[in-house]
CSV table of N, CA and C in Angstrom, one decimal:
chain,number,residue,atom,x,y,z
A,1,MET,N,107.5,90.2,51.0
A,1,MET,CA,107.5,89.0,50.2
A,1,MET,C,106.1,88.7,49.9
A,2,GLN,N,105.9,88.3,48.6
A,2,GLN,CA,104.5,88.0,48.2
A,2,GLN,C,104.2,86.5,48.6
A,3,VAL,N,102.8,86.2,48.6
A,3,VAL,CA,102.4,84.9,49.0
A,3,VAL,C,102.8,83.9,48.0
A,4,HIS,N,102.7,84.2,46.7
A,4,HIS,CA,103.1,83.2,45.7
A,4,HIS,C,104.6,82.8,45.8
A,5,THR,N,105.4,83.7,46.2
A,5,THR,CA,106.8,83.4,46.4
A,5,THR,C,107.0,82.5,47.5
A,6,LEU,N,106.2,82.6,48.6
A,6,LEU,CA,106.3,81.7,49.7
A,6,LEU,C,105.8,80.3,49.3
A,7,ASP,N,104.8,80.2,48.5
A,7,ASP,CA,104.3,78.9,48.1
A,7,ASP,C,105.3,78.2,47.2
A,8,LYS,N,106.0,78.9,46.4
A,8,LYS,CA,107.0,78.3,45.5
A,8,LYS,C,108.3,77.9,46.3
A,9,ALA,N,108.5,78.5,47.5
A,9,ALA,CA,109.7,78.2,48.2
A,9,ALA,C,109.7,76.7,48.7
A,10,ALA,N,108.6,76.1,48.9
A,10,ALA,CA,108.5,74.7,49.3
A,10,ALA,C,109.4,74.5,50.6
A,11,ILE,N,109.0,75.2,51.6
A,11,ILE,CA,109.7,75.1,52.9
A,11,ILE,C,109.2,73.8,53.6
A,12,ILE,N,110.2,72.9,53.8
A,12,ILE,CA,109.8,71.6,54.3
A,12,ILE,C,110.3,71.4,55.8
A,13,ASN,N,111.5,71.8,56.1
A,13,ASN,CA,111.9,71.7,57.5
A,13,ASN,C,112.8,72.8,57.9
A,14,GLU,N,113.3,72.8,59.1
A,14,GLU,CA,114.0,74.0,59.7
A,14,GLU,C,115.4,74.1,59.1
A,15,LEU,N,115.9,73.2,58.4
A,15,LEU,CA,117.2,73.3,57.8
A,15,LEU,C,117.2,74.3,56.7
A,16,GLN,N,116.1,74.6,56.1
A,16,GLN,CA,116.0,75.5,55.0
A,16,GLN,C,116.0,77.0,55.5
A,17,PHE,N,115.8,77.2,56.8
A,17,PHE,CA,115.8,78.5,57.4
A,17,PHE,C,117.2,78.9,57.9
A,18,GLY,N,118.1,78.0,58.1
A,18,GLY,CA,119.4,78.3,58.7
A,18,GLY,C,119.2,78.6,60.2
A,19,ASN,N,119.8,79.8,60.6
A,19,ASN,CA,119.8,80.1,62.0
A,19,ASN,C,118.5,81.0,62.4
A,20,GLY,N,117.6,81.2,61.5
A,20,GLY,CA,116.5,82.1,61.7
A,20,GLY,C,115.6,81.5,62.8
A,21,ILE,N,115.3,80.3,62.8
A,21,ILE,CA,114.4,79.7,63.9
A,21,ILE,C,115.1,79.7,65.2
A,22,ASN,N,116.4,79.5,65.2
A,22,ASN,CA,117.2,79.4,66.4
A,22,ASN,C,117.3,80.8,67.1
A,23,HIS,N,117.5,81.9,66.3
A,23,HIS,CA,117.5,83.2,66.8
A,23,HIS,C,116.1,83.6,67.3
A,24,ALA,N,115.0,83.2,66.7
A,24,ALA,CA,113.7,83.5,67.1
A,24,ALA,C,113.4,82.9,68.5
A,25,VAL,N,113.9,81.7,68.7
A,25,VAL,CA,113.7,81.1,70.0
A,25,VAL,C,114.5,81.7,71.1
A,26,HIS,N,115.8,82.0,70.8
A,26,HIS,CA,116.6,82.6,71.9
A,26,HIS,C,116.3,84.0,72.2
A,27,GLU,N,115.8,84.7,71.2
A,27,GLU,CA,115.5,86.2,71.4
A,27,GLU,C,114.0,86.3,71.9
A,28,GLY,N,113.3,85.2,71.9
A,28,GLY,CA,111.9,85.3,72.4
A,28,GLY,C,110.9,86.0,71.4
A,29,ARG,N,111.2,85.9,70.2
A,29,ARG,CA,110.3,86.4,69.1
A,29,ARG,C,109.3,85.4,68.8
A,30,ARG,N,108.2,85.4,69.5
A,30,ARG,CA,107.2,84.3,69.3
A,30,ARG,C,106.5,84.5,68.0
A,31,ALA,N,106.3,85.7,67.5
A,31,ALA,CA,105.6,85.9,66.2
A,31,ALA,C,106.4,85.3,65.1
A,32,ASP,N,107.7,85.6,65.1
A,32,ASP,CA,108.6,85.1,64.0
A,32,ASP,C,108.6,83.5,64.1
A,33,PHE,N,108.7,83.0,65.3
A,33,PHE,CA,108.7,81.6,65.5
A,33,PHE,C,107.5,80.9,64.9
A,34,ALA,N,106.3,81.5,65.3
A,34,ALA,CA,105.0,81.0,64.8
A,34,ALA,C,104.9,81.1,63.3
A,35,LEU,N,105.4,82.2,62.7
A,35,LEU,CA,105.3,82.3,61.3
A,35,LEU,C,106.2,81.3,60.6
A,36,ILE,N,107.4,81.1,61.1
A,36,ILE,CA,108.3,80.1,60.5
A,36,ILE,C,107.7,78.7,60.6
A,37,LEU,N,107.1,78.3,61.8
A,37,LEU,CA,106.5,77.0,61.9
A,37,LEU,C,105.3,76.8,61.0
A,38,SER,N,104.5,77.9,60.8
A,38,SER,CA,103.3,77.8,59.9
A,38,SER,C,103.7,77.6,58.5
A,39,MET,N,104.9,78.0,58.1
A,39,MET,CA,105.3,77.8,56.7
A,39,MET,C,105.8,76.4,56.4
A,40,PHE,N,106.1,75.6,57.5
A,40,PHE,CA,106.5,74.2,57.3
A,40,PHE,C,105.4,73.4,56.6
A,41,SER,N,105.8,72.4,55.9
A,41,SER,CA,104.8,71.5,55.3
A,41,SER,C,104.3,70.6,56.4
A,42,ASP,N,102.9,70.4,56.4
A,42,ASP,CA,102.3,69.5,57.4
A,42,ASP,C,102.2,68.1,56.8
A,43,ASP,N,102.7,67.8,55.7
A,43,ASP,CA,102.6,66.4,55.1
A,43,ASP,C,103.8,65.6,55.6
A,44,VAL,N,103.5,64.5,56.2
A,44,VAL,CA,104.6,63.7,56.7
A,44,VAL,C,105.5,63.2,55.6
A,45,ARG,N,104.9,62.9,54.4
A,45,ARG,CA,105.7,62.4,53.3
A,45,ARG,C,106.7,63.4,52.8
A,46,ASP,N,106.5,64.7,53.1
A,46,ASP,CA,107.5,65.7,52.8
A,46,ASP,C,108.7,65.7,53.7
A,47,ASN,N,108.4,65.4,55.0
A,47,ASN,CA,109.5,65.4,56.0
A,47,ASN,C,110.3,64.1,56.1
A,48,THR,N,109.7,63.0,55.7
A,48,THR,CA,110.3,61.7,55.8
A,48,THR,C,110.9,61.3,54.4
A,49,PRO,N,112.2,61.0,54.4
A,49,PRO,CA,112.8,60.5,53.1
A,49,PRO,C,112.2,59.2,52.8
A,50,VAL,N,111.7,59.1,51.6
A,50,VAL,CA,111.1,57.8,51.1
A,50,VAL,C,111.8,57.3,49.9
A,51,GLU,N,112.2,56.1,50.0
A,51,GLU,CA,112.9,55.5,48.9
A,51,GLU,C,111.9,54.5,48.2
A,52,VAL,N,111.9,54.5,46.9
A,52,VAL,CA,111.1,53.5,46.2
A,52,VAL,C,111.9,52.2,46.2
A,53,VAL,N,111.3,51.2,46.8
A,53,VAL,CA,112.0,49.9,46.8
A,53,VAL,C,111.4,49.0,45.7
A,54,ASP,N,112.2,48.5,44.8
A,54,ASP,CA,111.8,47.6,43.8
A,54,ASP,C,111.6,46.2,44.4
A,55,GLU,N,110.5,45.6,44.3
A,55,GLU,CA,110.2,44.3,44.8
A,55,GLU,C,110.8,43.3,43.9
A,56,VAL,N,111.7,42.5,44.4
A,56,VAL,CA,112.3,41.5,43.6
A,56,VAL,C,111.5,40.2,43.8
A,57,ILE,N,111.1,39.6,42.7
A,57,ILE,CA,110.3,38.4,42.8
A,57,ILE,C,111.2,37.2,42.8
A,58,THR,N,111.2,36.5,43.9
A,58,THR,CA,112.0,35.3,44.0
A,58,THR,C,111.1,34.1,44.4
A,59,ASN,N,111.3,33.1,43.7
A,59,ASN,CA,110.6,31.8,44.1
A,59,ASN,C,111.6,30.7,44.0
A,60,ASP,N,111.1,29.5,44.3
A,60,ASP,CA,112.0,28.4,44.4
A,60,ASP,C,112.6,28.0,43.0
A,61,THR,N,111.8,28.1,42.0
A,61,THR,CA,112.2,27.8,40.6
A,61,THR,C,113.3,28.7,40.2
A,62,LEU,N,113.1,30.0,40.4
A,62,LEU,CA,114.1,31.0,39.9
A,62,LEU,C,115.4,30.8,40.7
A,63,LEU,N,115.4,30.6,42.0
A,63,LEU,CA,116.6,30.4,42.8
A,63,LEU,C,117.3,29.1,42.4
A,64,ARG,N,116.6,28.1,42.1
A,64,ARG,CA,117.2,26.8,41.6
A,64,ARG,C,117.9,27.0,40.3
A,65,GLN,N,117.3,27.8,39.4
A,65,GLN,CA,118.0,28.1,38.1
A,65,GLN,C,119.2,29.0,38.3
A,66,ARG,N,119.1,30.0,39.1
A,66,ARG,CA,120.2,30.9,39.3
A,66,ARG,C,121.4,30.2,39.9
A,67,PHE,N,121.2,29.3,40.9
A,67,PHE,CA,122.3,28.6,41.6
A,67,PHE,C,122.6,27.2,41.0
A,68,GLU,N,121.9,26.9,39.9
A,68,GLU,CA,122.1,25.7,39.1
A,68,GLU,C,122.0,24.5,40.1
A,69,LEU,N,120.8,24.4,40.8
A,69,LEU,CA,120.6,23.3,41.7
A,69,LEU,C,119.7,22.3,41.1
A,70,GLN,N,119.7,21.1,41.6
A,70,GLN,CA,118.9,20.0,41.2
A,70,GLN,C,117.4,20.3,41.7
A,71,GLN,N,116.5,19.5,41.1
A,71,GLN,CA,115.2,19.6,41.6
A,71,GLN,C,115.1,19.1,43.1
A,72,PRO,N,114.2,19.6,43.9
A,72,PRO,CA,114.1,19.1,45.3
A,72,PRO,C,113.7,17.6,45.3
A,73,GLN,N,114.1,17.0,46.5
A,73,GLN,CA,113.7,15.6,46.7
A,73,GLN,C,112.2,15.5,46.7
A,74,PRO,N,111.7,14.6,45.8
A,74,PRO,CA,110.3,14.4,45.8
A,74,PRO,C,109.8,13.8,47.1
A,75,LEU,N,108.5,14.2,47.5
A,75,LEU,CA,108.0,13.7,48.8
A,75,LEU,C,107.4,12.3,48.6
A,76,ARG,N,106.8,12.0,47.5
A,76,ARG,CA,106.2,10.6,47.3
A,76,ARG,C,106.6,10.1,46.0
A,77,SER,N,106.5,8.8,45.9
A,77,SER,CA,106.9,8.1,44.7
A,77,SER,C,105.9,8.2,43.5
A,78,ASP,N,106.5,8.0,42.3
A,78,ASP,CA,105.7,7.8,41.1
A,78,ASP,C,106.4,6.6,40.3
A,79,GLN,N,105.9,6.4,39.1
A,79,GLN,CA,106.5,5.3,38.3
A,79,GLN,C,108.0,5.5,38.1
A,80,SER,N,108.5,6.7,37.9
A,80,SER,CA,109.9,6.9,37.6
A,80,SER,C,110.8,6.7,38.8
A,81,SER,N,110.2,6.7,40.0
A,81,SER,CA,110.9,6.6,41.2
A,81,SER,C,111.6,5.2,41.4
A,82,TYR,N,110.9,4.2,40.8
A,82,TYR,CA,111.5,2.8,41.0
A,82,TYR,C,112.8,2.7,40.2
A,83,ALA,N,112.8,3.3,39.0
A,83,ALA,CA,114.1,3.2,38.2
A,83,ALA,C,115.2,4.0,38.9
A,84,VAL,N,114.9,5.1,39.5
A,84,VAL,CA,115.9,5.9,40.3
A,84,VAL,C,116.4,5.1,41.5
A,85,SER,N,115.5,4.4,42.2
A,85,SER,CA,115.9,3.6,43.3
A,85,SER,C,116.7,2.4,42.9
A,86,ALA,N,116.4,1.8,41.8
A,86,ALA,CA,117.1,0.6,41.3
A,86,ALA,C,118.5,1.0,40.9
A,87,HIS,N,118.7,2.2,40.2
A,87,HIS,CA,120.0,2.7,39.8
A,87,HIS,C,120.8,3.0,41.1
A,88,GLN,N,120.2,3.5,42.1
A,88,GLN,CA,120.9,3.8,43.3
A,88,GLN,C,121.4,2.6,44.0
A,89,ALA,N,120.5,1.5,44.0
A,89,ALA,CA,120.9,0.2,44.6
A,89,ALA,C,122.1,-0.4,43.9
A,90,LYS,N,122.0,-0.3,42.5
A,90,LYS,CA,123.1,-0.9,41.7
A,90,LYS,C,124.4,-0.1,42.0
A,91,GLN,N,124.3,1.2,42.1
A,91,GLN,CA,125.5,2.0,42.4
A,91,GLN,C,126.1,1.6,43.8
A,92,PHE,N,125.2,1.3,44.8
A,92,PHE,CA,125.7,0.9,46.1
A,92,PHE,C,126.4,-0.4,46.0
A,93,HIS,N,125.9,-1.4,45.2
A,93,HIS,CA,126.6,-2.7,45.1
A,93,HIS,C,127.9,-2.5,44.3
A,94,ASP,N,127.9,-1.6,43.4
A,94,ASP,CA,129.1,-1.5,42.6
A,94,ASP,C,130.2,-0.7,43.3
A,95,SER,N,129.9,0.4,43.9
A,95,SER,CA,131.0,1.3,44.5
A,95,SER,C,130.8,1.6,45.9
A,96,GLY,N,129.9,1.0,46.6
A,96,GLY,CA,129.7,1.2,48.0
A,96,GLY,C,128.9,2.4,48.4
A,97,LEU,N,129.0,2.8,49.7
A,97,LEU,CA,128.1,3.8,50.2
A,97,LEU,C,128.4,5.2,49.6
A,98,SER,N,129.7,5.5,49.4
A,98,SER,CA,130.0,6.8,48.8
A,98,SER,C,129.3,7.0,47.4
A,99,GLY,N,129.4,5.9,46.6
A,99,GLY,CA,128.7,6.0,45.3
A,99,GLY,C,127.2,6.2,45.4
A,100,ALA,N,126.6,5.5,46.3
A,100,ALA,CA,125.2,5.6,46.5
A,100,ALA,C,124.8,7.0,47.0
A,101,LYS,N,125.6,7.6,47.9
A,101,LYS,CA,125.3,8.9,48.3
A,101,LYS,C,125.4,9.9,47.2
A,102,LEU,N,126.5,9.7,46.3
A,102,LEU,CA,126.6,10.6,45.2
A,102,LEU,C,125.4,10.6,44.3
A,103,ILE,N,125.0,9.4,44.0
A,103,ILE,CA,123.8,9.2,43.1
A,103,ILE,C,122.6,9.8,43.8
A,104,HIS,N,122.5,9.6,45.1
A,104,HIS,CA,121.3,10.2,45.8
A,104,HIS,C,121.3,11.7,45.7
A,105,TYR,N,122.5,12.3,45.8
A,105,TYR,CA,122.6,13.8,45.8
A,105,TYR,C,122.3,14.3,44.4
A,106,LEU,N,122.7,13.5,43.4
A,106,LEU,CA,122.5,14.0,42.0
A,106,LEU,C,121.0,13.8,41.6
A,107,THR,N,120.4,12.7,41.9
A,107,THR,CA,119.0,12.4,41.6
A,107,THR,C,118.4,11.8,42.9
A,108,PRO,N,117.9,12.6,43.8
A,108,PRO,CA,117.4,12.1,45.0
A,108,PRO,C,116.1,11.2,44.8
A,109,GLU,N,116.0,10.2,45.6
A,109,GLU,CA,114.8,9.3,45.5
A,109,GLU,C,113.8,9.9,46.5
A,110,PRO,N,112.5,9.5,46.3
A,110,PRO,CA,111.5,10.1,47.1
A,110,PRO,C,111.6,9.7,48.6
A,111,LEU,N,111.0,10.5,49.4
A,111,LEU,CA,111.1,10.2,50.9
A,111,LEU,C,110.2,9.0,51.3
A,112,VAL,N,109.1,8.8,50.6
A,112,VAL,CA,108.2,7.7,50.9
A,112,VAL,C,107.7,7.1,49.7
A,113,TYR,N,107.5,5.8,49.7
A,113,TYR,CA,106.9,5.0,48.6
A,113,TYR,C,105.5,4.6,49.0
A,114,LEU,N,104.6,5.3,48.5
A,114,LEU,CA,103.2,5.0,48.8
A,114,LEU,C,102.6,4.2,47.7
A,115,PRO,N,101.6,3.3,48.1
A,115,PRO,CA,101.0,2.5,47.1
A,115,PRO,C,100.2,3.4,46.1
A,116,GLU,N,100.2,3.0,44.8
A,116,GLU,CA,99.5,3.8,43.8
A,116,GLU,C,98.1,3.3,43.6
A,117,GLN,N,97.3,4.2,43.1
A,117,GLN,CA,95.8,4.0,42.9
A,117,GLN,C,95.1,3.6,44.1
A,118,THR,N,95.4,4.1,45.2
A,118,THR,CA,94.6,3.9,46.4
A,118,THR,C,94.0,5.2,46.9
A,119,HIS,N,94.0,6.2,46.1
A,119,HIS,CA,93.4,7.5,46.4
A,119,HIS,C,94.0,8.1,47.7
A,120,ASP,N,95.3,8.0,47.9
A,120,ASP,CA,96.0,8.6,49.0
A,120,ASP,C,95.6,8.0,50.4
A,121,LEU,N,95.1,6.8,50.3
A,121,LEU,CA,94.8,6.1,51.5
A,121,LEU,C,95.8,5.0,51.7
A,122,PRO,N,96.1,4.6,53.0
A,122,PRO,CA,97.0,3.5,53.2
A,122,PRO,C,96.4,2.2,52.6
A,123,GLU,N,97.3,1.3,52.2
A,123,GLU,CA,96.8,0.1,51.4
A,123,GLU,C,95.8,-0.7,52.2
A,124,GLU,N,96.1,-0.9,53.5
A,124,GLU,CA,95.2,-1.8,54.3
A,124,GLU,C,93.8,-1.1,54.5
A,125,VAL,N,93.8,0.2,54.5
A,125,VAL,CA,92.5,0.9,54.6
A,125,VAL,C,91.7,0.8,53.3
A,126,TYR,N,92.5,1.0,52.2
A,126,TYR,CA,91.8,0.9,50.8
A,126,TYR,C,91.3,-0.5,50.6
A,127,HIS,N,92.0,-1.5,50.9
A,127,HIS,CA,91.5,-2.9,50.6
A,127,HIS,C,90.4,-3.3,51.6
A,128,ASN,N,90.2,-2.5,52.7
A,128,ASN,CA,89.1,-2.8,53.6
A,128,ASN,C,87.8,-2.2,53.2
A,129,LEU,N,87.9,-1.3,52.2
A,129,LEU,CA,86.7,-0.6,51.7
A,129,LEU,C,85.8,-1.5,50.9
A,130,SER,N,84.5,-1.3,50.9
A,130,SER,CA,83.6,-2.1,50.0
A,130,SER,C,83.8,-1.6,48.6
A,131,GLY,N,83.3,-2.4,47.7
A,131,GLY,CA,83.4,-2.1,46.3
A,131,GLY,C,82.6,-0.8,45.9
A,132,HIS,N,81.5,-0.6,46.6
A,132,HIS,CA,80.8,0.7,46.4
A,132,HIS,C,81.6,1.9,46.8
A,133,GLN,N,82.3,1.8,47.9
A,133,GLN,CA,83.1,2.9,48.4
A,133,GLN,C,84.3,3.1,47.4
A,134,ARG,N,84.9,2.1,46.9
A,134,ARG,CA,86.0,2.2,46.0
A,134,ARG,C,85.5,2.9,44.7
A,135,ARG,N,84.4,2.4,44.2
A,135,ARG,CA,83.8,3.0,43.0
A,135,ARG,C,83.5,4.5,43.2
A,136,ARG,N,83.0,4.9,44.3
A,136,ARG,CA,82.7,6.2,44.6
A,136,ARG,C,84.0,7.1,44.7
A,137,LEU,N,85.1,6.5,45.2
A,137,LEU,CA,86.4,7.2,45.2
A,137,LEU,C,86.9,7.4,43.8
A,138,ALA,N,86.6,6.4,42.9
A,138,ALA,CA,87.1,6.5,41.5
A,138,ALA,C,86.4,7.4,40.6
A,139,ASP,N,85.1,7.7,41.0
A,139,ASP,CA,84.3,8.7,40.2
A,139,ASP,C,84.9,10.1,40.3
A,140,THR,N,85.3,10.6,39.1
A,140,THR,CA,85.9,11.9,39.1
A,140,THR,C,84.8,13.0,38.9
A,141,GLN,N,83.7,12.7,38.3
A,141,GLN,CA,82.7,13.6,38.1
A,141,GLN,C,81.7,13.6,39.3
A,142,PRO,N,81.2,14.7,39.7
A,142,PRO,CA,80.3,14.7,40.8
A,142,PRO,C,79.0,14.0,40.4
A,143,ARG,N,78.4,13.3,41.3
A,143,ARG,CA,77.1,12.7,41.0
A,143,ARG,C,76.0,13.7,41.0
A,144,GLN,N,75.1,13.5,40.1
A,144,GLN,CA,74.0,14.5,40.0
A,144,GLN,C,72.9,14.1,41.0
A,145,ALA,N,72.4,15.1,41.6
A,145,ALA,CA,71.4,14.9,42.6
A,145,ALA,C,70.0,14.6,42.0
A,146,ILE,N,69.2,13.9,42.7
A,146,ILE,CA,67.9,13.6,42.2
A,146,ILE,C,67.1,14.9,42.0
A,147,PRO,N,66.4,15.0,40.9
A,147,PRO,CA,65.7,16.3,40.7
A,147,PRO,C,64.6,16.4,41.7
A,148,ALA,N,64.3,17.7,42.1
A,148,ALA,CA,63.3,17.9,43.1
A,148,ALA,C,61.9,17.5,42.7
A,149,ASP,N,61.6,17.6,41.4
A,149,ASP,CA,60.3,17.2,40.9
A,149,ASP,C,60.2,15.8,40.3
A,150,LEU,N,61.0,14.9,40.8
A,150,LEU,CA,61.1,13.5,40.3
A,150,LEU,C,59.7,12.8,40.4
A,151,TYR,N,59.1,13.0,41.5
A,151,TYR,CA,57.8,12.4,41.7
A,151,TYR,C,56.8,12.8,40.7
A,152,ASN,N,56.7,14.2,40.4
A,152,ASN,CA,55.8,14.7,39.4
A,152,ASN,C,56.2,14.2,38.0
A,153,GLN,N,57.4,14.0,37.7
A,153,GLN,CA,57.8,13.5,36.4
A,153,GLN,C,57.4,12.0,36.2
A,154,LEU,N,57.5,11.2,37.3
A,154,LEU,CA,57.1,9.8,37.2
A,154,LEU,C,55.6,9.7,37.1
A,155,ILE,N,54.9,10.5,37.8
A,155,ILE,CA,53.4,10.5,37.7
A,155,ILE,C,52.9,10.9,36.3
A,156,SER,N,53.5,12.0,35.7
A,156,SER,CA,53.1,12.4,34.4
A,156,SER,C,53.5,11.4,33.3
A,157,ALA,N,54.7,10.7,33.5
A,157,ALA,CA,55.1,9.7,32.6
A,157,ALA,C,54.2,8.5,32.6
A,158,GLN,N,53.7,8.2,33.8
A,158,GLN,CA,52.8,7.0,34.0
A,158,GLN,C,51.5,7.4,33.3
A,159,ARG,N,51.0,8.6,33.5
A,159,ARG,CA,49.7,9.0,32.9
A,159,ARG,C,49.8,9.0,31.4
A,160,HIS,N,50.9,9.5,30.8
A,160,HIS,CA,51.1,9.5,29.4
A,160,HIS,C,51.1,8.1,28.8
A,161,ASP,N,51.7,7.2,29.6
A,161,ASP,CA,51.8,5.8,29.1
A,161,ASP,C,50.4,5.2,29.2
A,162,GLN,N,49.6,5.5,30.2
A,162,GLN,CA,48.3,4.9,30.3
A,162,GLN,C,47.4,5.5,29.2
A,163,MET,N,47.6,6.7,28.8
A,163,MET,CA,46.8,7.3,27.7
A,163,MET,C,47.2,6.6,26.4
A,164,ARG,N,48.4,6.3,26.2
A,164,ARG,CA,48.8,5.7,24.9
A,164,ARG,C,48.3,4.2,24.8
A,165,VAL,N,48.2,3.6,25.9
A,165,VAL,CA,47.7,2.2,25.9
A,165,VAL,C,46.2,2.2,25.6
A,166,GLN,N,45.4,3.2,26.1
A,166,GLN,CA,44.0,3.2,26.0
A,166,GLN,C,43.6,3.7,24.5
A,167,VAL,N,44.4,4.4,23.9
A,167,VAL,CA,44.1,4.9,22.5
A,167,VAL,C,44.3,3.9,21.5
């Protein structure tokens, strides 16, 4: 047998030899056994069956659309939450607890009603802050730091002003 024929054979495991390897072991033919083993592929990926698994992208939004579910219950309130809560209270007064539960399951109200415009602080903490601290919380743009050469700029401005006055 020629070498190129053996390369094209793509011998991967002992199943491709049939009983040849079994006879070599039982009859004590070490040379045949060594030759057969040397022809096996040494790449693990050849010996192990590998399936390509397609990764399915699932997220909360896709699952809600697929199963036609409502939006999740909001964690905190906003301006629209008060109308939902009022509608739920009206439904409770009109048709009792079962009607209120039904409305809650259709359009759930938020878990907590936090005060608005307090920068996620409790109301008593926010009102205990000084005006300067409240203003600092309201600033959305970061404050610019004082330039490193401020002293030199002030001195040179003062000198230019003195020169203008003397001329």
